Coordinates of C-alpha atoms and ligand atoms in Angstrom, one line a residue:
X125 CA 202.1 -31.1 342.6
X126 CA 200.7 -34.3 343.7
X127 CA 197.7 -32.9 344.3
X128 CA 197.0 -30.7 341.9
X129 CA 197.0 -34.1 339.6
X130 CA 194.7 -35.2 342.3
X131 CA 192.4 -32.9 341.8
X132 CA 192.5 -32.6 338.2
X133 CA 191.5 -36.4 337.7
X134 CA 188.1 -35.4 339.8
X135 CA 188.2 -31.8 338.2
X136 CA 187.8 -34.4 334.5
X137 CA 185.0 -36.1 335.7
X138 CA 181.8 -35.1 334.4
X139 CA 178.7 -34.9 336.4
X140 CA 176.8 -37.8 335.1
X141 CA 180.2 -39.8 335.8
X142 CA 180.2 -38.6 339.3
X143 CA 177.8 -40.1 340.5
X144 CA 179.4 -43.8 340.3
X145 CA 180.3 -44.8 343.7
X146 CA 184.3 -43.7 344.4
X147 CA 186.7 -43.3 347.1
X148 CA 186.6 -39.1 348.3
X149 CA 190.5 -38.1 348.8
X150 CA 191.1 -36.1 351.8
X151 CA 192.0 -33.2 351.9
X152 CA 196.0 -32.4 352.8
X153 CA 196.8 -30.0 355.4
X154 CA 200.5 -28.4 354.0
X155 CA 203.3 -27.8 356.9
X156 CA 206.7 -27.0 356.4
X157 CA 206.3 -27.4 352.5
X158 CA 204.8 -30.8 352.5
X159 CA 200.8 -31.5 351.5
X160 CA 200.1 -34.0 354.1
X161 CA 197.5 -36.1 355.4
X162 CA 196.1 -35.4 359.0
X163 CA 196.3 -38.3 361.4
X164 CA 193.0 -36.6 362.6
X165 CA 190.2 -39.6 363.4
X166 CA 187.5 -36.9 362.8
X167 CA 186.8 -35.9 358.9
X168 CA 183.9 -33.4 357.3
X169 CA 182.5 -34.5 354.1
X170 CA 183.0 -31.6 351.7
X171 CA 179.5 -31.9 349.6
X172 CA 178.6 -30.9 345.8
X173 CA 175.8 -28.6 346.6
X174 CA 173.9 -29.7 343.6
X175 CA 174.3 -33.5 343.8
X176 CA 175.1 -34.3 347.5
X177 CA 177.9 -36.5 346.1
X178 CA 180.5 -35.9 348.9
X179 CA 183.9 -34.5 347.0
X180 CA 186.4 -35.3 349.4
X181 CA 187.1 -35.5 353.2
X182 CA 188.5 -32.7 355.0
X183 CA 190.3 -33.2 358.3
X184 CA 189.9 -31.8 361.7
X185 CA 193.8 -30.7 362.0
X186 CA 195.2 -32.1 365.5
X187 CA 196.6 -29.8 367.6
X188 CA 199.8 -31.5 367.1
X189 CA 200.0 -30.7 363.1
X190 CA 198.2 -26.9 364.3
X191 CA 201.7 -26.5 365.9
X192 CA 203.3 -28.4 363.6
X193 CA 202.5 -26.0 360.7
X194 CA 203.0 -22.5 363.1
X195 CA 206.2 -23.7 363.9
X196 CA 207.4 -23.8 360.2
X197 CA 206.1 -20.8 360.0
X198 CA 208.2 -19.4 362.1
X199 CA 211.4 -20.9 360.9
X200 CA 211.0 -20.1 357.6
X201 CA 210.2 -16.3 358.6
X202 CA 213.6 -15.2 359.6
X203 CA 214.9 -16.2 355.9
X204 CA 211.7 -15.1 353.8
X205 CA 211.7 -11.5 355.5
X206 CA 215.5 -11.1 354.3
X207 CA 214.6 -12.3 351.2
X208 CA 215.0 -9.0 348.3
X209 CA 211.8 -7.9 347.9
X210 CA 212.4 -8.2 344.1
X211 CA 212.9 -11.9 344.8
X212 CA 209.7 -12.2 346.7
X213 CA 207.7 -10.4 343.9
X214 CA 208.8 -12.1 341.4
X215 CA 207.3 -15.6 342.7
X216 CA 203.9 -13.5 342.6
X217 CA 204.7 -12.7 339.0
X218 CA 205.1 -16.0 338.7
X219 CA 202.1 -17.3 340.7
X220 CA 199.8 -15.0 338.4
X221 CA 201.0 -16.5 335.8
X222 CA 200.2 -19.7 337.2
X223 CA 196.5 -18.9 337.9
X224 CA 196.0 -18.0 334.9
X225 CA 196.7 -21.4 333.3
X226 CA 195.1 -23.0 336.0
X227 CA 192.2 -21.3 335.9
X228 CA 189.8 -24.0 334.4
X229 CA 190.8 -26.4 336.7
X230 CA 190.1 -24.1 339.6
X231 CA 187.0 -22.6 338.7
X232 CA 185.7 -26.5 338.0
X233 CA 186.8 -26.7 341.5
X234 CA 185.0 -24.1 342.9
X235 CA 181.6 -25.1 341.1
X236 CA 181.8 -28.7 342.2
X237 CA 182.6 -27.2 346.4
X238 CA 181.0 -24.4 346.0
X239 CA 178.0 -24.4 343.7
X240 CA 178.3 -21.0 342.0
X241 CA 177.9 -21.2 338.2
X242 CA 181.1 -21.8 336.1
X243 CA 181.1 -18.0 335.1
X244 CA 181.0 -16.5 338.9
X245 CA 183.5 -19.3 339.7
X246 CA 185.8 -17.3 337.0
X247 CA 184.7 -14.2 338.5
X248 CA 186.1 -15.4 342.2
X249 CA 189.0 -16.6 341.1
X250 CA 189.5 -13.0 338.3
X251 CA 189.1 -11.0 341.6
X252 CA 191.4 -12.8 343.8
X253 CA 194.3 -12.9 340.9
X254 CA 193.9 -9.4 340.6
X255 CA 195.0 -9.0 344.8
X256 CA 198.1 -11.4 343.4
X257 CA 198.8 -9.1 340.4
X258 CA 198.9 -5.9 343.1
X259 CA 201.1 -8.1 345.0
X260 CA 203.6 -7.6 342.3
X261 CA 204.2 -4.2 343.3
X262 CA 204.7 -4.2 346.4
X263 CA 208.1 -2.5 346.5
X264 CA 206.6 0.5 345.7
X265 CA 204.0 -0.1 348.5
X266 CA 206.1 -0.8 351.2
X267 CA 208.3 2.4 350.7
X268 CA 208.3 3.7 354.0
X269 CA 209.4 8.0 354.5
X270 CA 212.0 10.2 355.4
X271 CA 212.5 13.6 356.7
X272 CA 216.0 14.9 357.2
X273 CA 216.7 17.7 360.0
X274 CA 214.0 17.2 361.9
X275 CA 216.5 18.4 364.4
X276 CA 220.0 20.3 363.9
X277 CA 222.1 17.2 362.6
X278 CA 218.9 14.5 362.7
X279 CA 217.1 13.0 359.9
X280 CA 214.5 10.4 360.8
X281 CA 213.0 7.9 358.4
X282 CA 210.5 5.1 358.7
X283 CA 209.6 1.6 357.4
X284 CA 207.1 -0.4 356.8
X285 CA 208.7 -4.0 358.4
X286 CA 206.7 -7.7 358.6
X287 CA 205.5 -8.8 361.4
X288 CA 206.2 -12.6 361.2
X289 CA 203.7 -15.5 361.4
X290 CA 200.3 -14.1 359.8
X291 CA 197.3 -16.3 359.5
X292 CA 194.0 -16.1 357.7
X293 CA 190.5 -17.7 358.3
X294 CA 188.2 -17.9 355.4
X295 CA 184.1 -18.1 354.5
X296 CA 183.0 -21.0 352.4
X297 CA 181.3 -18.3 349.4
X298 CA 184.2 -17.0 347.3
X299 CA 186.9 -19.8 348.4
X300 CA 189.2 -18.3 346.0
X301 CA 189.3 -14.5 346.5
X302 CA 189.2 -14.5 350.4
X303 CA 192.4 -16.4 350.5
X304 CA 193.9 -14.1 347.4
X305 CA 192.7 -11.5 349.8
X306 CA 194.8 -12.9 352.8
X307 CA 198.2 -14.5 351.9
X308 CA 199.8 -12.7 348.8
X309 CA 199.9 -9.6 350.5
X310 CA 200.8 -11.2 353.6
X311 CA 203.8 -13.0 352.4
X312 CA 205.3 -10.7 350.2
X313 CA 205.5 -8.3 352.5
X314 CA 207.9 -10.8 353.8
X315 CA 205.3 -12.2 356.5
X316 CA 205.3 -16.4 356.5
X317 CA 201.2 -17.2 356.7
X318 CA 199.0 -20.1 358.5
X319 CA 195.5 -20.5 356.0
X320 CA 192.2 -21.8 356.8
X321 CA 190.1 -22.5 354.6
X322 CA 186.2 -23.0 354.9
X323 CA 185.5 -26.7 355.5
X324 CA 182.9 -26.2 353.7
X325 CA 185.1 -25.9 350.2
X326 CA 188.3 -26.7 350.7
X327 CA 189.9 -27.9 347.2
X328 CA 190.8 -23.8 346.1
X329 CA 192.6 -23.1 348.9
X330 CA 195.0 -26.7 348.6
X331 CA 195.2 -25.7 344.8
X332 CA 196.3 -22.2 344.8
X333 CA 199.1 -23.1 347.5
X334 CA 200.1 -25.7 345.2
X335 CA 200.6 -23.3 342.3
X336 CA 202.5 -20.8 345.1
X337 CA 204.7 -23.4 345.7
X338 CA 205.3 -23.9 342.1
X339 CA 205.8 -20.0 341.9
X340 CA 209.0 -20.9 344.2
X341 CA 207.4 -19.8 347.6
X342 CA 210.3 -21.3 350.0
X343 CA 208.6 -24.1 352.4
X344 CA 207.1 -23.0 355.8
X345 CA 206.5 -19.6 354.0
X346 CA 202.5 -20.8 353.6
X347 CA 200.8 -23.0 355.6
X348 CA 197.4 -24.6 355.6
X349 CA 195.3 -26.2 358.4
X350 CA 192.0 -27.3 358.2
X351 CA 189.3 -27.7 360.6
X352 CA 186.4 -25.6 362.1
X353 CA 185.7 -23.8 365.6
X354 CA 188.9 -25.4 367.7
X355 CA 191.5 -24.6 364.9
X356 CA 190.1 -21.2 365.1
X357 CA 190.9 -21.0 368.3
X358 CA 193.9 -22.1 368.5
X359 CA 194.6 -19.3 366.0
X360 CA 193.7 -17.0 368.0
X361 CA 195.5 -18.1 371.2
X362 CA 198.5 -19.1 369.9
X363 CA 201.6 -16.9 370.9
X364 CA 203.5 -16.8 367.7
X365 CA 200.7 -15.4 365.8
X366 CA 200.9 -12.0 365.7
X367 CA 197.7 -10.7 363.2
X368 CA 194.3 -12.4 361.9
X369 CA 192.5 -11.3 358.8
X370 CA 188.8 -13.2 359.2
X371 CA 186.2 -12.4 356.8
X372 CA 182.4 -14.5 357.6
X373 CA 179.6 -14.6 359.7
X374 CA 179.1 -11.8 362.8
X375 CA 179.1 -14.6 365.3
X376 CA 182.4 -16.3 364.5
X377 CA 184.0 -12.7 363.5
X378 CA 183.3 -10.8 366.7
X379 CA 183.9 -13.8 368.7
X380 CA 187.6 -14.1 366.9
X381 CA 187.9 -10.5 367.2
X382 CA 187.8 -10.4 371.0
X383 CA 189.6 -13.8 371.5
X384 CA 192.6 -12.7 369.3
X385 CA 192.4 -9.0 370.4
X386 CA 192.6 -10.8 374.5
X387 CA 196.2 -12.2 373.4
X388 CA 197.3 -8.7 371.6
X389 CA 197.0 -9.6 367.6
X390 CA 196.0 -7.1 365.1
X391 CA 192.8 -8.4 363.2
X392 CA 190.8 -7.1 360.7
X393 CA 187.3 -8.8 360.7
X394 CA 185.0 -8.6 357.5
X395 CA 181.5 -9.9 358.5
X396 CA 178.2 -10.1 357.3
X397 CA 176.0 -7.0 355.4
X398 CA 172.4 -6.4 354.5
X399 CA 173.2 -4.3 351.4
X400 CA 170.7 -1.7 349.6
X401 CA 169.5 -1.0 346.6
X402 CA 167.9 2.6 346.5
X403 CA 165.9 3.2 343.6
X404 CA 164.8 7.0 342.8
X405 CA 162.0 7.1 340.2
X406 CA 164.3 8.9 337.6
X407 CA 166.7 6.1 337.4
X408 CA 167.0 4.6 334.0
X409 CA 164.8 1.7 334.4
X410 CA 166.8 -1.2 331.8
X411 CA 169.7 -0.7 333.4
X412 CA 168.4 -0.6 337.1
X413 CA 166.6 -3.9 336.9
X414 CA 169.0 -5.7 334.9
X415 CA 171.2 -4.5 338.1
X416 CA 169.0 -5.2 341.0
X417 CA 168.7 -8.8 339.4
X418 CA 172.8 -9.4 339.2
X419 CA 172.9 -7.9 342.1
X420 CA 170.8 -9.4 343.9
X421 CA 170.5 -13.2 342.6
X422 CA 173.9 -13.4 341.2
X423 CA 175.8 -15.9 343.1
X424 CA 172.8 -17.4 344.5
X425 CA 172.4 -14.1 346.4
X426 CA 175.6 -15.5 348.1
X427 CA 177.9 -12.7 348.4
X428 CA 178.6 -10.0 351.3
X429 CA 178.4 -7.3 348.5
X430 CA 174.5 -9.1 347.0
X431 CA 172.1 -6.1 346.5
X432 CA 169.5 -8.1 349.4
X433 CA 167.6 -5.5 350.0
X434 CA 165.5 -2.4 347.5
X435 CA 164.4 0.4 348.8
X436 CA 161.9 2.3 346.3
X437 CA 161.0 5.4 346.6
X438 CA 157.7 6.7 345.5
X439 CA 156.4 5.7 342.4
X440 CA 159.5 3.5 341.7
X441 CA 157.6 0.6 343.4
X442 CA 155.5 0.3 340.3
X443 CA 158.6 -1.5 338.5
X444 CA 157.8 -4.3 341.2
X445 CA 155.7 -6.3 338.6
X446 CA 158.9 -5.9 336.0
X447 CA 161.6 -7.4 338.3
X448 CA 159.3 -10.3 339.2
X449 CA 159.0 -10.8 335.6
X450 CA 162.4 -10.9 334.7
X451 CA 163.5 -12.9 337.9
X452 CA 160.8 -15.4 337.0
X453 CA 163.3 -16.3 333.4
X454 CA 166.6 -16.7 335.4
X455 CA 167.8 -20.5 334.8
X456 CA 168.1 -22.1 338.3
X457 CA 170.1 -25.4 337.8
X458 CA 173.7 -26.8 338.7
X459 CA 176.4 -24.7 338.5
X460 CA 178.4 -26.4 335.3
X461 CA 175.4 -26.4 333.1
X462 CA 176.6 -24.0 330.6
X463 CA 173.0 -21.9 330.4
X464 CA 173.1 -21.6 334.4
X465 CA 172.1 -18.0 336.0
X466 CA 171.9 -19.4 339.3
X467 CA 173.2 -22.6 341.4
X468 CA 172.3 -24.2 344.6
X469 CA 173.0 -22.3 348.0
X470 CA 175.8 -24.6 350.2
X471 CA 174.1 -26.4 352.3
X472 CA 170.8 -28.2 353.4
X473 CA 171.0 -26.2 356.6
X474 CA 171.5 -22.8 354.3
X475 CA 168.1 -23.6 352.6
X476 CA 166.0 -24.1 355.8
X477 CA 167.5 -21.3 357.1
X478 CA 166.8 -19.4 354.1
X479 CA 163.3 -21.1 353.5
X480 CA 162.6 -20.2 357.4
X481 CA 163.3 -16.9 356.6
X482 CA 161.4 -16.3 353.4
X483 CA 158.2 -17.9 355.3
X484 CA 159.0 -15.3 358.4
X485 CA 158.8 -12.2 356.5
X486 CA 155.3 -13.7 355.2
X487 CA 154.2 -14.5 358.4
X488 CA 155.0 -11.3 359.8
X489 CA 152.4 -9.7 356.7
X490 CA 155.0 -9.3 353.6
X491 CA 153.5 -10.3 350.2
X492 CA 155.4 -13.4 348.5
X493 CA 155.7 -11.8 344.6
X494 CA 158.2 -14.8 343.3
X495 CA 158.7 -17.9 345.9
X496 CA 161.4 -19.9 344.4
X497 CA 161.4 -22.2 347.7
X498 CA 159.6 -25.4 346.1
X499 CA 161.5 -25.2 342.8
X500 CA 163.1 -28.8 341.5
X501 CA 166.3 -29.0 339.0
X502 CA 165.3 -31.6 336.7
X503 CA 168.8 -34.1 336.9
X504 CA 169.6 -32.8 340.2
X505 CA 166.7 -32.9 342.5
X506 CA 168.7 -33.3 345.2
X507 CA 170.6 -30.5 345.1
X508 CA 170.1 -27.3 347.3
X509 CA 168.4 -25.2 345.1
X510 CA 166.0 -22.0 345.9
X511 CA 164.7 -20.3 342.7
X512 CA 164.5 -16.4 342.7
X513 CA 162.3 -15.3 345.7
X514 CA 161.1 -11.7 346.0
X515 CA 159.3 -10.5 349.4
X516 CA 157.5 -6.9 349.2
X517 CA 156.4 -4.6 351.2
X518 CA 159.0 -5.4 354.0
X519 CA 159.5 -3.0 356.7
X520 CA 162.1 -2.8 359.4
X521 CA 161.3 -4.7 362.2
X522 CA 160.4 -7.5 360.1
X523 CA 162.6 -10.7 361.2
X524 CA 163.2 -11.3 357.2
X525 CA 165.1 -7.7 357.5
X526 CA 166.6 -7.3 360.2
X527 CA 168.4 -11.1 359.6
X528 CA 171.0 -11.6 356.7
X529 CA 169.4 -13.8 354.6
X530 CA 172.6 -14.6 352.3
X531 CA 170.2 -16.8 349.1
X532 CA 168.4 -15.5 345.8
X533 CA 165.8 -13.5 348.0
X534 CA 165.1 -10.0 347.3
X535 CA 163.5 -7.9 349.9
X536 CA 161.6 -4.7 348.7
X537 CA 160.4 -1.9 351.0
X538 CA 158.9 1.5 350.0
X539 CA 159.7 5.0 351.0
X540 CA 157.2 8.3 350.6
X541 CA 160.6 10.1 350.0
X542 CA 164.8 10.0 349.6
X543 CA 165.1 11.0 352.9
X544 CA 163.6 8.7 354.5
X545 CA 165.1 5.9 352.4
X546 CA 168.2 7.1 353.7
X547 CA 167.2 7.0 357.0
X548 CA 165.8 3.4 356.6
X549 CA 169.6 2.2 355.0
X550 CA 170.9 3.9 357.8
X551 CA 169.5 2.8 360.8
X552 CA 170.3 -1.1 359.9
X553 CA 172.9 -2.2 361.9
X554 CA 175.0 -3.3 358.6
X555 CA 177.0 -1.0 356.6
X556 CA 179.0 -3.2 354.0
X557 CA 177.7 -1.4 351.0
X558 CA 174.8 0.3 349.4
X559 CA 173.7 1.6 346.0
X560 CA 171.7 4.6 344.8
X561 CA 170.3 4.2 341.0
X562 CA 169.6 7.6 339.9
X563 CA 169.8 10.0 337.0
X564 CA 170.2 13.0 339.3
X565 CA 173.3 14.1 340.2
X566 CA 172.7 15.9 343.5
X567 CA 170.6 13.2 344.3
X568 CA 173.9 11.0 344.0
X569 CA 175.9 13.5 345.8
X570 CA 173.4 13.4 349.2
X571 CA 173.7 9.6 348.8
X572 CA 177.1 9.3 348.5
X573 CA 178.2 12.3 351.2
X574 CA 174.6 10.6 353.9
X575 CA 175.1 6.9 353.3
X576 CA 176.5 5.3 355.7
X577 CA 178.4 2.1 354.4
X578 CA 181.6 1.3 353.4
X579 CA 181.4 0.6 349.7
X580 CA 178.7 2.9 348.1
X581 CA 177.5 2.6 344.1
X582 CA 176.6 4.7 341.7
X583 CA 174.3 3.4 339.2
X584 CA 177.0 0.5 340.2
X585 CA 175.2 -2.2 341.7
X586 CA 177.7 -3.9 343.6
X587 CA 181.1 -1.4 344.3
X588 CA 183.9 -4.2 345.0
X589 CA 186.9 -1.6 344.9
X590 CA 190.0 -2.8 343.0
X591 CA 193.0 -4.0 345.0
X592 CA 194.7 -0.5 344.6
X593 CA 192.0 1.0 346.9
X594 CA 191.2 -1.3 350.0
X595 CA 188.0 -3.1 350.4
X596 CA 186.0 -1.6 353.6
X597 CA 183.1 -2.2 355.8
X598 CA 181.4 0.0 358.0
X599 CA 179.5 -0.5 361.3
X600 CA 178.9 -4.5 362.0
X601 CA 179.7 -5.0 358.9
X602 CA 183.7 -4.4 359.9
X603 CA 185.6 -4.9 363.2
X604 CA 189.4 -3.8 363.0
X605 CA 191.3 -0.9 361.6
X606 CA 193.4 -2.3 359.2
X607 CA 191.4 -2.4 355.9
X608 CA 192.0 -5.7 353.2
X609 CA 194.8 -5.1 350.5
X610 CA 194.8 -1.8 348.9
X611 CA 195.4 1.6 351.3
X612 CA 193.5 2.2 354.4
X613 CA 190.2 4.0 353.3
X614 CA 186.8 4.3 355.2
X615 CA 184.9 4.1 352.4
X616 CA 185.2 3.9 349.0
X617 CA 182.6 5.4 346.0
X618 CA 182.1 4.2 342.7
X619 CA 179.9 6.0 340.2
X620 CA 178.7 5.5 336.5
X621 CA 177.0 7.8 334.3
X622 CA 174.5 6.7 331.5
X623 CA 176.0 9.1 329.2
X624 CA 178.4 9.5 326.3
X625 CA 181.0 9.8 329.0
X626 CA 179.9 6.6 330.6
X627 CA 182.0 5.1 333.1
X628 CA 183.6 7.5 335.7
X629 CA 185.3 5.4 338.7
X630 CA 186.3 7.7 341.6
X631 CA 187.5 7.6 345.1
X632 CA 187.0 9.7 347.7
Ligands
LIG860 P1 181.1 -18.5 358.9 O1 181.4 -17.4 359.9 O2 180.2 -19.6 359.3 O3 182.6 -19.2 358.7 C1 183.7 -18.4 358.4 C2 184.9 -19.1 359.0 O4 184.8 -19.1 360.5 C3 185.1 -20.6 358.7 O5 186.4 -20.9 358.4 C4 184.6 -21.4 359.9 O6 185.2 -22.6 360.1 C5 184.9 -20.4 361.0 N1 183.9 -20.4 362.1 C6 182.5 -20.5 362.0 N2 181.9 -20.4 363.2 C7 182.9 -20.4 364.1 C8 182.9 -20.3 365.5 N3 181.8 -20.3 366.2 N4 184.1 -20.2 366.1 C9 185.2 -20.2 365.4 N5 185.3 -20.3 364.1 C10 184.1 -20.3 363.4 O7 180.8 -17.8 357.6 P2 180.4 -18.5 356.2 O8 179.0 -19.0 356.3 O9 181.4 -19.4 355.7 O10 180.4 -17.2 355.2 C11 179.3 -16.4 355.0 C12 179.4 -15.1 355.8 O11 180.6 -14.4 355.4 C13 178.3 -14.1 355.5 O12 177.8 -13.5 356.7 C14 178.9 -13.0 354.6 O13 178.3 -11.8 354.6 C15 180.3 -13.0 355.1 N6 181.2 -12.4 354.2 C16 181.7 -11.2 354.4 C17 182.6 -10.6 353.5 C18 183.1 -9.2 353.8 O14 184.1 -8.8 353.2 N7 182.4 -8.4 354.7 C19 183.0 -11.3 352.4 C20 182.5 -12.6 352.2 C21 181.6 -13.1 353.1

């Protein structure tokens, strides 16, 4: 693991070191087994969010390698898919394992691409090893059925087969879970798997299909190409390819969606959300603020499950003043400082997108309570950083709404009653997730049985379902019919009760 070496001697460097002058390594493509280096003229510089020190160099993959890497793909198919499915569970087990040991490394990794503190990088990576742990099962999951008689003499029984070369195209905010989401499912269902990663942050993706490798995954059985909108498309075009799984923006997923769908690929498309929080005045109010705040600034407000927007209903918006005061003691600064809350978003483009919209929902007559937008990290003033930024008073046409914003900016409306906070969630064209906080149980049950989105919380801020369920998406949120990982579901519920009892997870 060349790399992996690689990567650990910049993973060592400390942040004051970093900033001497240094060569960035660029980033290998893998094909056929081999991490190579593109002969692509045209590089990205992968950037640390919170220094602007550029990382390392990540290639435009040449159509050449693209085909390069699908064709070993598709040699190594044939072999892997007649491979015992013990066999090919056991190099999960292995790979867990692997993760595990790794995970330092990795999560320095992430924070240095990424940007997210050191304990949400842990968090990326816990969520995506859990996908890899589920992975080891998957005997069990690929059982297919049988029926015998179904006529005088005939039984019938069916199974759950691979389809051959997979590939996966990831976002830039949780660059180790997306691809956990994608390829150990993929590939131990006996599938061979073409990745790409975000440009944006690379260095996960190159290290986790190092340790695969070291789990014993044959050559060809992953692949990874880099590069942006043209690798995408040739993706999505290519013959052998027979399914995508995107998970980003609306405008690159719908776009992949139709392009892939025009050459007969299955795809399942996770895209963008505008996620809320609706607050009943009966809620317990601790507990709902400390949530809203995870929720909502966690992660730099970068995740498609952040609580963006809260809806409160009557005299719930008094606890306004409260959240603005707790926001205000969050610790903005760079993601490896050990008393970070929040890091900087990913780019400079992010922040004047985000910055653009903060001063929009102003313009258009909301009241600025918190503006983080002028905030400066002493020792890393150049970084990306926005401070906590809450906008009230929002209503629905407001641009600040209607857009994701996808940064540490919380947007809070008001509603005379629950019903029509429901009606506000529901009309927004998003339907990732949604949260009620509420010590009512009726009032949980309307919520739960009216909302519609595909991940909805009880008193649980942000209801990421565990790999044995699926994770969903509903309306724009989700194009596709095949859900990620666990089984198929619509929509999945998660509740908690502040009582003796407390925690009671449920599906419907
Ligand atoms: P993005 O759409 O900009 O990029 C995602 C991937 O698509 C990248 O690999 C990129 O190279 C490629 N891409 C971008 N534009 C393209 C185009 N025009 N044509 C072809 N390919 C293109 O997304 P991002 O900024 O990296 O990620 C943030 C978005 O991801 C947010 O909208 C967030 O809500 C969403 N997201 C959704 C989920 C979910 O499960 N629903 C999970 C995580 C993130």
């Amino acid at each position: 693991p060349q790399f992996l070496a690689l990567r650990s001697s910049w993973l060592s460097t400390s942040p004051e070191q970093s900033t001497q002058p240094q060569m960035p390594p660029r980033v290998p493509n893998l094909i056929g087994g081999s991490f190579v280096e593109s002969q692509s003229s045209s590089f990205i510089d992968v950037i640390n969010p919170a220094t602007q020190e550029v990382v390392s160099k990540v290639p435009l993959t040449t159509n050449e390698e693209f085909k390069a890497a699908v064709s070993a793909a598709k040699q190594a198919f044939p072999l892997w898919r007649n491979t015992p499915i013990t066999t090919r569970q056991r190099v999960m087990l292995k790979f867990q394992e692997l993760i595990r040991k790794n995970m330092d490394k990795l999560a320095m990794n992430i924070t240095t691409e990424q940007g997210k503190t050191l304990k949400d990088s842990h968090g990326d990576i816990f969520r995506g090893l859990e996908v890899v742990e589920h992975a080891c099962g998957m005997a069990t999951l690929q059982m297919g059925e049988y029926l015998p008689n179904v006529s005088n003499g005939v039984d019938t029984y069916s199974i759950r087969e691979p389809l051959g070369v997979c590939a996966g195209i990831c976002p830039f905010n949780f660059p180790a879970m997306i691809p956990l989401w994608m390829f150990p499912v993929a590939v131990t269902c006996g599938n061979t798997f073409i990745l790409k990663p975000s440009e944006k942050d690379p260095g996960a993706s190159v290290i986790l299909a190092e340790l695969a490798m070291e789990a014993g995954l044959p050559d060809g059985v992953l692949n990874i190409v880099h590069g942006t909108n043209d690798t995408v498309n040739a993706i999505c075009d290519d013959e052998d390819i027979r399914a995508v799984s995107f998970v980003g923006s609306n405008t690159a997923g719908m776009h992949i969606y139709a392009r892939a769908a025009a050459k007969g690929k299955r795809i399942q498309s996770n895209m963008g959300a505008k996620n809320h929080g609706l607050v009943l005045p009966d809620a317990n109010i601790d507990a709902t603020l400390n949530a809203l705040l995870a929720a909502g600034f966690g992660a730099a407000g970068q995740r498609c499950m952040a609580l963006s927007t809260v809806v409160f209903v009557g005299d719930a918006k008094s606890w306004e003043d409260k959240l603005v005061e707790r926001a205000k003691a969050l610790k903005v600064t760079c993601g490896s400082e050990p008393d970070a809350d929040l890091g900087p978003v990913i780019s400079k483009q992010a922040k004047e997108r985000i910055c653009r919209l903060i001063q929009s929902g102003v313009d258009d007559g909301a009241k600025l309570l918190l503006d983080g937008r002028d905030i400066v990290v002493p020792g890393y003033e150049k970084g990306n950083f926005i401070g906590p930024t809450i906008l009230s008073g929002v209503t629905p046409d407001m641009e600040c709404y209607k857009e994701e914003i996808f940064g540490p900016v919380l947007v809070c409306m008001q509603a005379n009653s629950f019903d029509e906070a429901i009606s506000i969630i529901n009309k927004n064209k998003y339907g990732n997730g949604a949260a009620i906080f509420t010590s009512s149980g009726a009032a949980a049950r309307k919520f739960q049985m009216d909302i519609e989105a595909g991940q909805i919380g009880i008193n649980v801020p942000i209801p990421v379902p565990l790999p044995f369920f699926s994770f969903t998406g509903n309306k724009a949120s989700f194009a596709g019919d095949l859900n990620f990982y666990g089984k198929i579901l619509v929509t999945t519920k998660q509740k908690k009760i502040h009582s003796p009892f407390s925690l009671l997870i449920y599906i419907l």
